[in-house]
Coordinates of C-alpha atoms in Angstrom, one line a residue:
M1 CA -20.6 -3.9 14.8
L2 CA -21.6 -0.5 13.5
W3 CA -21.1 0.1 9.8
L4 CA -20.8 3.5 8.1
A5 CA -21.4 3.7 4.4
I6 CA -20.2 6.7 2.4
H7 CA -21.8 7.2 -1.0
F8 CA -20.3 9.6 -3.5
P9 CA -23.3 10.3 -5.8
N10 CA -21.2 12.6 -8.2
L11 CA -18.0 10.6 -8.2
A12 CA -18.1 10.0 -12.0
L13 CA -17.8 13.7 -12.5
E14 CA -15.8 14.7 -9.4
V15 CA -12.9 12.5 -10.2
F16 CA -12.3 15.0 -13.0
T17 CA -13.4 18.3 -11.4
S18 CA -12.6 18.1 -7.7
P19 CA -9.4 20.2 -8.1
Q20 CA -11.7 23.0 -9.4
R21 CA -13.7 23.1 -6.2
K22 CA -12.4 26.6 -5.2
I23 CA -13.4 28.2 -8.5
Q24 CA -16.2 30.6 -8.0
N25 CA -17.9 30.1 -11.3
P26 CA -17.0 26.6 -12.8
C27 CA -17.9 25.9 -16.4
P28 CA -20.7 23.5 -17.2
S29 CA -19.3 20.0 -17.0
V30 CA -20.8 16.6 -17.7
V31 CA -19.8 12.9 -17.9
I32 CA -20.9 10.8 -20.9
Y33 CA -21.3 7.1 -21.3
R34 CA -22.3 5.6 -24.7
N35 CA -22.9 9.2 -25.9
K36 CA -25.4 9.8 -23.2
I37 CA -24.9 12.2 -20.3
V38 CA -24.8 10.3 -16.9
A39 CA -23.6 13.1 -14.6
T40 CA -23.8 16.9 -14.5
N41 CA -22.4 19.6 -12.3
S42 CA -24.6 22.5 -10.9
A43 CA -23.5 24.9 -13.7
A44 CA -24.6 22.4 -16.4
A45 CA -27.9 21.7 -14.7
K46 CA -28.5 25.5 -14.4
A47 CA -27.9 25.8 -18.1
G48 CA -30.6 23.2 -18.7
V49 CA -28.4 20.1 -19.4
L50 CA -30.1 17.0 -18.0
P51 CA -29.0 13.4 -17.5
N52 CA -29.8 11.0 -20.4
T53 CA -29.4 13.9 -22.9
S54 CA -27.2 13.2 -25.9
L55 CA -23.9 15.0 -26.1
V56 CA -24.9 16.8 -29.3
T57 CA -28.1 18.2 -27.7
A58 CA -26.1 19.3 -24.6
K59 CA -23.6 21.1 -26.8
S60 CA -26.5 22.9 -28.6
I61 CA -27.7 24.1 -25.2
T62 CA -24.4 25.6 -24.1
N63 CA -21.2 26.1 -26.1
E64 CA -19.1 26.3 -22.9
L65 CA -19.7 22.6 -22.1
Q66 CA -16.8 20.6 -20.8
Y67 CA -17.3 16.8 -21.1
F68 CA -15.5 13.7 -19.8
K69 CA -15.9 10.1 -20.7
K70 CA -16.9 7.9 -17.8
D71 CA -13.8 6.0 -16.5
L72 CA -14.8 3.3 -14.1
S73 CA -11.2 2.3 -13.4
K74 CA -10.3 5.9 -12.5
E75 CA -13.3 6.0 -10.1
I76 CA -12.2 2.8 -8.3
K77 CA -8.7 4.1 -8.0
E78 CA -10.0 7.4 -6.7
L79 CA -12.2 5.5 -4.1
A80 CA -9.0 3.8 -2.9
N81 CA -7.3 7.2 -2.5
L82 CA -10.4 8.6 -0.8
S83 CA -10.4 5.7 1.7
E84 CA -6.9 6.6 3.1
P85 CA -8.0 9.5 5.4
L86 CA -10.5 7.1 7.0
H87 CA -7.7 5.1 8.6
Q88 CA -7.7 7.6 11.4
F89 CA -11.1 6.1 12.5
S90 CA -10.7 2.4 11.7
S91 CA -8.6 -0.1 9.8
M92 CA -11.7 -2.0 8.5
I93 CA -12.3 -0.1 5.3
S94 CA -13.5 -1.5 2.0
I95 CA -15.0 -0.6 -1.3
A96 CA -18.6 -1.6 -1.2
E97 CA -19.7 -0.5 -4.7
S98 CA -18.3 1.5 -7.6
D99 CA -19.1 4.8 -5.7
C100 CA -19.4 3.7 -2.1
L101 CA -17.0 3.1 0.8
L102 CA -17.7 1.0 3.9
I103 CA -16.1 1.4 7.3
E104 CA -16.6 -0.4 10.6
V105 CA -16.7 2.3 13.3
G106 CA -17.9 0.4 16.3
K107 CA -14.6 0.9 18.2
S108 CA -14.4 4.6 17.2
L109 CA -17.5 5.3 19.3
K110 CA -15.1 5.2 22.4
L111 CA -13.7 8.5 21.0
F112 CA -16.5 10.0 19.0
T113 CA -20.3 10.0 18.9
T114 CA -22.0 9.0 15.7
K115 CA -22.9 12.7 15.1
E116 CA -19.2 13.7 15.5
L117 CA -18.1 11.0 13.1
F118 CA -20.8 12.1 10.5
V119 CA -19.6 15.8 10.7
K120 CA -15.9 15.0 10.6
I121 CA -16.2 12.7 7.5
H122 CA -18.7 15.0 5.7
Y123 CA -16.4 18.0 6.0
L124 CA -13.3 16.0 5.3
Y125 CA -14.6 15.1 1.8
L126 CA -16.3 18.5 1.3
E127 CA -12.8 20.1 1.6
L128 CA -11.5 17.7 -1.0
G129 CA -14.3 18.6 -3.4
Y130 CA -16.5 15.5 -3.1
T131 CA -20.3 15.3 -2.3
T132 CA -21.2 12.5 0.1
Q133 CA -24.3 10.7 1.5
I134 CA -23.4 9.1 4.9
R135 CA -25.5 6.5 6.8
F136 CA -25.0 4.2 9.8
S137 CA -26.4 0.7 10.4
Q138 CA -25.7 -2.5 12.2
S139 CA -26.1 -4.3 8.8
V140 CA -23.6 -3.9 6.0
L141 CA -26.3 -4.0 3.2
E142 CA -28.7 -1.6 5.1
A143 CA -25.9 1.0 5.5
I144 CA -25.1 0.8 1.8
I145 CA -28.7 1.0 0.6
L146 CA -29.5 3.9 3.0
A147 CA -26.4 5.8 1.7
T148 CA -27.2 5.0 -1.9
T149 CA -30.8 6.0 -1.8
G150 CA -30.4 8.9 0.7
A151 CA -33.2 7.5 2.9
E152 CA -33.2 7.9 6.7
H153 CA -34.9 4.6 7.4
I154 CA -34.8 1.3 5.3
Q155 CA -38.6 1.2 5.0
E156 CA -38.5 4.5 3.1
A157 CA -35.7 3.4 0.7
D158 CA -36.8 3.5 -2.9
L159 CA -36.3 0.1 -4.6
G160 CA -35.6 1.9 -7.9
L161 CA -32.7 3.8 -6.4
A162 CA -31.2 0.9 -4.5
R163 CA -29.4 -0.6 -7.6
L164 CA -30.6 -4.1 -6.7
E165 CA -28.8 -5.6 -9.7
E166 CA -25.5 -5.0 -7.8
H167 CA -26.9 -7.2 -5.0
G168 CA -28.0 -10.1 -7.1
I169 CA -31.5 -9.2 -8.1
S170 CA -32.1 -9.5 -11.8
S171 CA -33.8 -6.9 -13.9
S172 CA -36.7 -9.3 -14.6
V173 CA -37.4 -9.7 -10.9
Q174 CA -37.2 -5.9 -10.4
N175 CA -39.7 -5.4 -13.2
A176 CA -42.0 -8.0 -11.8
M177 CA -42.0 -6.3 -8.4
A178 CA -42.6 -2.9 -10.0
D179 CA -45.6 -4.4 -11.9
M180 CA -47.0 -5.5 -8.6
G181 CA -46.7 -2.0 -7.2
F182 CA -43.7 -2.5 -4.9
S183 CA -41.9 0.9 -4.7
T184 CA -40.1 0.8 -1.3
F185 CA -38.5 -1.7 1.0
K186 CA -41.5 -1.4 3.3
D187 CA -43.6 -3.2 0.7
L188 CA -41.2 -6.2 0.9
L189 CA -40.6 -6.2 4.7
N190 CA -44.4 -6.4 5.3
L191 CA -44.7 -9.6 3.5
S192 CA -43.8 -13.2 4.3
R193 CA -40.3 -14.1 3.1
A194 CA -41.4 -17.6 2.2
E195 CA -44.2 -16.2 0.0
L196 CA -41.7 -13.7 -1.6
G197 CA -39.4 -16.7 -2.3
K198 CA -42.1 -18.6 -4.1
R199 CA -43.1 -15.6 -6.1
F200 CA -39.7 -14.1 -7.0
G201 CA -37.2 -16.8 -6.2
K202 CA -34.7 -17.2 -3.4
E203 CA -32.8 -14.0 -4.2
I204 CA -35.3 -11.8 -2.4
P205 CA -35.3 -13.7 0.9
S206 CA -31.5 -13.8 0.8
L207 CA -31.4 -10.0 0.2
L208 CA -33.7 -9.4 3.2
S209 CA -31.7 -11.7 5.5
K210 CA -28.6 -9.6 4.7
L211 CA -30.6 -6.5 5.2
D212 CA -31.5 -7.3 8.8
G213 CA -27.9 -8.4 9.5
Q214 CA -28.5 -12.2 9.7
H215 CA -25.9 -12.7 7.0
N216 CA -23.1 -10.2 6.0
D217 CA -20.9 -10.7 3.0
P218 CA -17.2 -10.8 3.8
Q219 CA -15.4 -7.5 3.1
E220 CA -11.9 -7.1 1.5
H221 CA -10.2 -4.4 3.6
L222 CA -8.1 -1.7 2.0
H223 CA -4.6 -0.8 3.1
I224 CA -2.7 2.4 2.9
S225 CA -0.6 2.6 -0.2
E226 CA 3.2 2.7 0.3
S227 CA 4.0 4.7 -2.8
F228 CA 2.6 7.8 -4.6
E229 CA 2.1 8.1 -8.3
A230 CA -0.5 10.3 -10.0
E231 CA -1.4 11.1 -13.6
K232 CA -3.3 13.8 -15.3
Q233 CA -4.7 13.6 -18.8
L234 CA -4.9 17.1 -20.4
I235 CA -7.9 18.1 -22.4
Q236 CA -5.9 20.8 -24.1
A237 CA -2.3 20.2 -25.2
V238 CA 0.4 22.3 -23.6
R239 CA 2.9 23.8 -26.0
S240 CA 4.7 26.2 -23.8
K241 CA 6.1 26.6 -20.3
G242 CA 3.7 29.0 -18.6
P243 CA 0.6 29.5 -16.4
Y244 CA -1.5 26.8 -18.0
L245 CA 1.3 24.1 -17.4
D246 CA 1.7 25.4 -13.9
K247 CA -2.0 25.0 -13.2
Q248 CA -2.0 21.4 -14.4
M249 CA 1.1 20.6 -12.2
L250 CA -0.5 22.4 -9.2
D251 CA -3.3 19.8 -9.0
L252 CA -0.8 16.9 -8.8
A253 CA 1.5 18.8 -6.4
I254 CA -1.5 19.4 -4.0
E255 CA -2.4 15.7 -4.3
L256 CA 1.2 14.7 -3.3
E257 CA 1.1 17.2 -0.4
G258 CA -2.1 15.6 0.9
W259 CA -0.6 12.1 0.6
L260 CA 2.5 13.1 2.5
I261 CA 0.6 14.9 5.3
K262 CA -1.6 11.8 5.9
R263 CA 1.6 9.7 6.4
N264 CA 3.7 12.4 8.2
L265 CA 6.4 12.1 5.4
N266 CA 8.7 14.4 3.6
C267 CA 9.6 14.0 -0.1
E268 CA 13.4 14.1 -0.8
R269 CA 13.1 13.3 -4.5
L270 CA 10.1 13.5 -6.9
E271 CA 9.9 12.8 -10.6
W272 CA 7.8 14.5 -13.2
Q273 CA 7.0 12.9 -16.5
F274 CA 5.7 14.9 -19.5
S275 CA 4.4 12.9 -22.5
E276 CA 2.8 13.7 -25.9
H277 CA 0.7 11.6 -28.2
T278 CA 3.7 10.2 -30.0
K279 CA 4.8 8.7 -26.7
K280 CA 7.8 11.1 -26.6
T281 CA 8.6 11.6 -22.9
T282 CA 10.7 13.9 -20.8
L283 CA 11.6 12.9 -17.2
I284 CA 12.6 15.5 -14.7
S285 CA 13.9 14.5 -11.3
V286 CA 13.8 17.1 -8.5
D287 CA 15.7 16.8 -5.2
F288 CA 14.8 18.4 -1.9
S289 CA 17.5 18.7 0.7
G290 CA 16.2 17.4 4.0
G291 CA 12.8 16.8 2.3
A292 CA 9.8 19.0 1.6
Q293 CA 6.0 18.6 2.1
S294 CA 4.6 21.9 0.7
H295 CA 3.1 21.9 -2.8
Q296 CA 4.4 25.5 -3.2
E297 CA 8.0 24.3 -2.6
F298 CA 7.5 21.4 -5.1
L299 CA 6.3 23.8 -7.8
H300 CA 8.8 26.6 -7.2
V301 CA 11.8 24.3 -7.4
T302 CA 10.3 22.3 -10.3
R303 CA 9.9 25.5 -12.3
L304 CA 13.6 26.3 -11.9
R305 CA 14.4 22.8 -13.2
I306 CA 12.0 23.0 -16.1
E307 CA 13.6 26.2 -17.4
K308 CA 16.7 24.2 -18.3
E309 CA 14.8 21.2 -19.9
D310 CA 13.2 20.7 -23.3
L311 CA 9.6 19.4 -23.0
P312 CA 7.7 17.5 -25.7
F313 CA 6.1 19.8 -28.4
E314 CA 2.6 19.0 -27.2
V315 CA 2.3 17.8 -23.6
L316 CA -0.9 15.7 -23.2
T317 CA -0.1 13.7 -20.0
I318 CA 1.7 14.7 -16.8
K319 CA 2.7 12.1 -14.2
L320 CA 4.1 12.8 -10.8
A321 CA 5.8 10.2 -8.6
A322 CA 7.5 10.4 -5.1
K323 CA 10.7 8.5 -5.6
L324 CA 12.3 9.0 -2.2
T325 CA 10.5 9.9 1.1
N326 CA 11.5 10.0 4.8
E327 CA 9.7 10.4 8.1
R328 CA 9.0 14.0 8.9
Q329 CA 10.7 15.0 12.1
S330 CA 8.9 17.3 14.6
T331 CA 10.7 20.5 15.3
T332 CA 10.7 22.7 18.4
N333 CA 11.6 26.3 18.6
C334 CA 13.5 27.9 21.5
L335 CA 11.4 29.4 24.2
I336 CA 13.9 32.2 24.7
S337 CA 15.1 33.6 21.4
S338 CA 18.3 35.0 22.9
S339 CA 19.4 31.4 23.9
R340 CA 23.0 30.7 22.8
K341 CA 21.9 27.5 21.2
C342 CA 19.4 29.4 19.0
L343 CA 21.9 32.0 18.0
G344 CA 24.3 29.3 16.9
S345 CA 21.7 27.3 15.0
I346 CA 20.8 27.4 11.3
P347 CA 17.1 27.8 10.4
N348 CA 16.7 24.5 8.6
H349 CA 13.6 25.4 6.7
D350 CA 15.1 28.6 5.1
T351 CA 18.4 26.8 4.5
S352 CA 16.9 23.8 2.8
Q353 CA 14.8 26.1 0.5
L354 CA 18.0 28.0 -0.5
V355 CA 19.8 24.7 -1.2
N356 CA 16.9 23.4 -3.3
R357 CA 16.8 26.6 -5.4
L358 CA 20.6 26.7 -5.9
R359 CA 20.7 23.0 -7.0
A360 CA 17.7 23.4 -9.3
R361 CA 19.3 26.4 -10.9
L362 CA 23.0 25.4 -10.9
G363 CA 23.0 21.6 -10.7
K364 CA 23.1 18.9 -8.0
D365 CA 26.8 19.6 -7.2
A366 CA 26.3 23.3 -6.6
C367 CA 26.0 22.8 -2.8
L368 CA 28.0 20.5 -0.6
Q369 CA 28.9 19.9 3.0
L370 CA 32.4 19.4 4.4
R371 CA 32.9 16.4 6.7
T372 CA 35.8 15.3 8.9
K373 CA 37.7 12.3 7.9
S374 CA 40.0 10.2 10.1
H375 CA 43.4 11.1 8.8
H376 CA 46.6 12.4 10.4
S377 CA 47.3 14.9 7.6
P378 CA 45.2 18.1 7.8
E379 CA 45.1 18.3 4.0
S380 CA 43.5 14.9 3.8
S381 CA 41.2 15.1 6.9
W382 CA 38.2 16.6 5.0
I383 CA 35.8 15.1 2.4
K384 CA 33.0 16.6 0.3
D385 CA 29.5 15.3 1.1
Y386 CA 26.7 16.2 -1.4
S387 CA 24.0 14.7 0.7
L388 CA 24.0 17.8 2.8
N389 CA 22.4 16.7 6.1
L390 CA 21.1 19.9 7.5
E391 CA 20.2 18.4 10.8
E392 CA 23.9 17.6 11.5
M393 CA 24.8 21.1 10.6
K394 CA 22.2 22.6 13.0
W395 CA 24.6 22.8 16.0
V396 CA 27.8 23.0 14.0
S397 CA 29.1 25.9 16.1
N398 CA 28.9 23.9 19.3
K399 CA 31.0 21.0 18.1
S400 CA 34.5 21.3 19.6
I401 CA 36.2 19.7 16.6
Y402 CA 35.3 22.8 14.5
K403 CA 36.9 25.0 17.1
K404 CA 40.2 23.2 16.7
R405 CA 40.2 22.7 12.9
P406 CA 39.3 25.4 10.4
L407 CA 36.8 24.7 7.6
W408 CA 38.7 26.9 5.2
L409 CA 42.1 25.4 4.3
L410 CA 44.4 27.0 1.7
K411 CA 45.4 24.8 -1.3
S412 CA 49.0 25.6 -0.5
P413 CA 50.2 27.0 2.8
K414 CA 51.9 30.4 2.5
P415 CA 54.7 31.9 4.5
V416 CA 53.6 34.8 6.8
P417 CA 55.5 37.1 9.2
I418 CA 54.8 36.1 12.8
N419 CA 54.8 39.6 14.0
Q420 CA 51.4 40.2 12.5
F421 CA 49.8 37.5 14.7
S422 CA 48.9 37.0 18.3
L423 CA 49.1 33.3 19.4
I424 CA 45.8 32.3 21.1
E425 CA 46.1 28.5 21.5
G426 CA 48.8 25.9 20.9
P427 CA 51.2 24.4 20.3
E428 CA 49.7 21.2 18.7
K429 CA 52.2 18.9 17.0
I430 CA 51.0 17.0 13.9
Q431 CA 53.2 14.4 12.1
T432 CA 52.4 14.3 8.4
E433 CA 53.5 11.7 5.8
W434 CA 56.8 10.6 7.0
W435 CA 57.2 8.5 3.9
N436 CA 57.4 11.7 1.9
H437 CA 60.2 12.9 4.2
S438 CA 57.9 15.6 5.6
S439 CA 58.8 17.2 8.9
S440 CA 56.4 17.3 11.8
R441 CA 54.5 20.6 12.2
T442 CA 53.6 22.6 15.3
Y443 CA 50.2 24.3 14.9
Y444 CA 48.8 27.4 16.6
I445 CA 45.4 29.1 16.6
A446 CA 46.3 32.8 16.1
Q447 CA 44.6 36.1 15.5
H448 CA 45.8 38.3 12.7
Q449 CA 46.1 42.0 13.3
S450 CA 43.1 42.4 11.0
G451 CA 41.0 40.4 13.4
S452 CA 40.8 37.1 11.4
M453 CA 41.2 33.9 13.3
C454 CA 43.9 31.8 11.6
W455 CA 45.5 28.4 11.8
I456 CA 49.3 28.7 11.4
Y457 CA 52.2 26.4 11.9
K458 CA 55.9 26.1 11.8
Y459 CA 58.1 23.1 11.2
E460 CA 59.6 21.3 14.2
R461 CA 62.9 21.5 12.3
P462 CA 63.1 24.9 10.6
V463 CA 63.2 24.8 6.8
A464 CA 65.2 27.5 5.1
T465 CA 63.2 29.6 2.6
K466 CA 64.2 32.5 0.3
N467 CA 62.2 34.9 2.6
T468 CA 63.4 33.8 6.0
S469 CA 66.9 32.4 5.3
N470 CA 67.8 30.4 8.4
E471 CA 65.2 32.1 10.6
E472 CA 62.1 30.2 11.9
A473 CA 59.3 30.5 9.3
F474 CA 55.5 30.4 10.0
Y475 CA 52.9 29.3 7.4
L476 CA 49.2 30.2 7.2
H477 CA 47.2 27.0 6.6
G478 CA 43.6 28.1 7.0
Y479 CA 40.9 30.4 8.4
F480 CA 38.3 29.9 11.1
G481 CA 34.7 31.2 10.7

């Protein structure tokens, strides 16, 4: 087996600042734990803010300082999210430490060299805004320690940077080794393990046996999450609908887009939750006809919905959840643009965007689709469908049923003079509700002198009207096209 360890040395800070990765001049940012600074970004370091400095001192150095409280649970959750892109290389992925991922890549070497894997994973996380240290080893523990310390070989690894307490070595043993001048693993590996055991206890020989791969701790593998839910705590309360609120929503929308892309999914319904300190919450559900994957589409349609909603006075928390997803279907474009199929098709992407905007602005029932229904009466052979399946509409012009029946039926048929029409196709006899004493009708597809294609009929037994007396009367029932 070949193990690859990915250490995120700045994870404590990057869980808060990774969406700002494209900002040219980020503000000085730090993470504090027990009122001491434990992580800084490059802008804070450049300003002179150092680790272990108190927050008061750091604020006196720069008044632009942005600080976050260390959140271990957030870091572990983020590690789980960061592990998901690695499933393209292996299914054996686990969280090794609070800021380290472990992946078994032995089988991936059939497709990639170790150098290719290193480069792919490095740039994968660099694009997401995360700094990494990546190392390979046949031993789980050696890979972790090399990645954590940044050493190229285990003999060079610094004992002080290896965080031995996470591997069962007590602080008293570490202090004893430091007092004896042990600084790197080379100092331990050159000595007899039996003698080390007598001097420091069995923990050191056990550590070294794991280091050379004689014993590996079992790993609990991670699995791809089946649902998406993300939350953002705002430093500054949002009191109005505007650019600042859009910016906070953008980070969550980009996160959802990445989650969908990794799984080849579309989102048909998402839900935003806006909350303030009093726990007052506003839920906004946004639907996407046929599904969407772009963060720009999510934000554009959401803005239209928000215009009609009242948000809490001070928004401090924003949550985003994908409530309904479906598999993203691959699409192919016609090779020859003049193809009759292409001319008769509806561009689904543009149509779905139009539908999403109309529904967000006017309501869910603003757009609908007419479907055929098995019924002998033309007036009852159509139903309204608000699901609006655009794929079924794609080749609507090629379906023969729509060439025989018009989509546009009049509420009440009206008498028309037959001399204004040219009969194109027919007759077609249709028997309506006999229990209502209705006569059977004879239908024709006809063209009006204006050019409109119409659906007209006459009764099999002529019905006298005030316009036609005893003459045969024709009625306009609908239009084609």
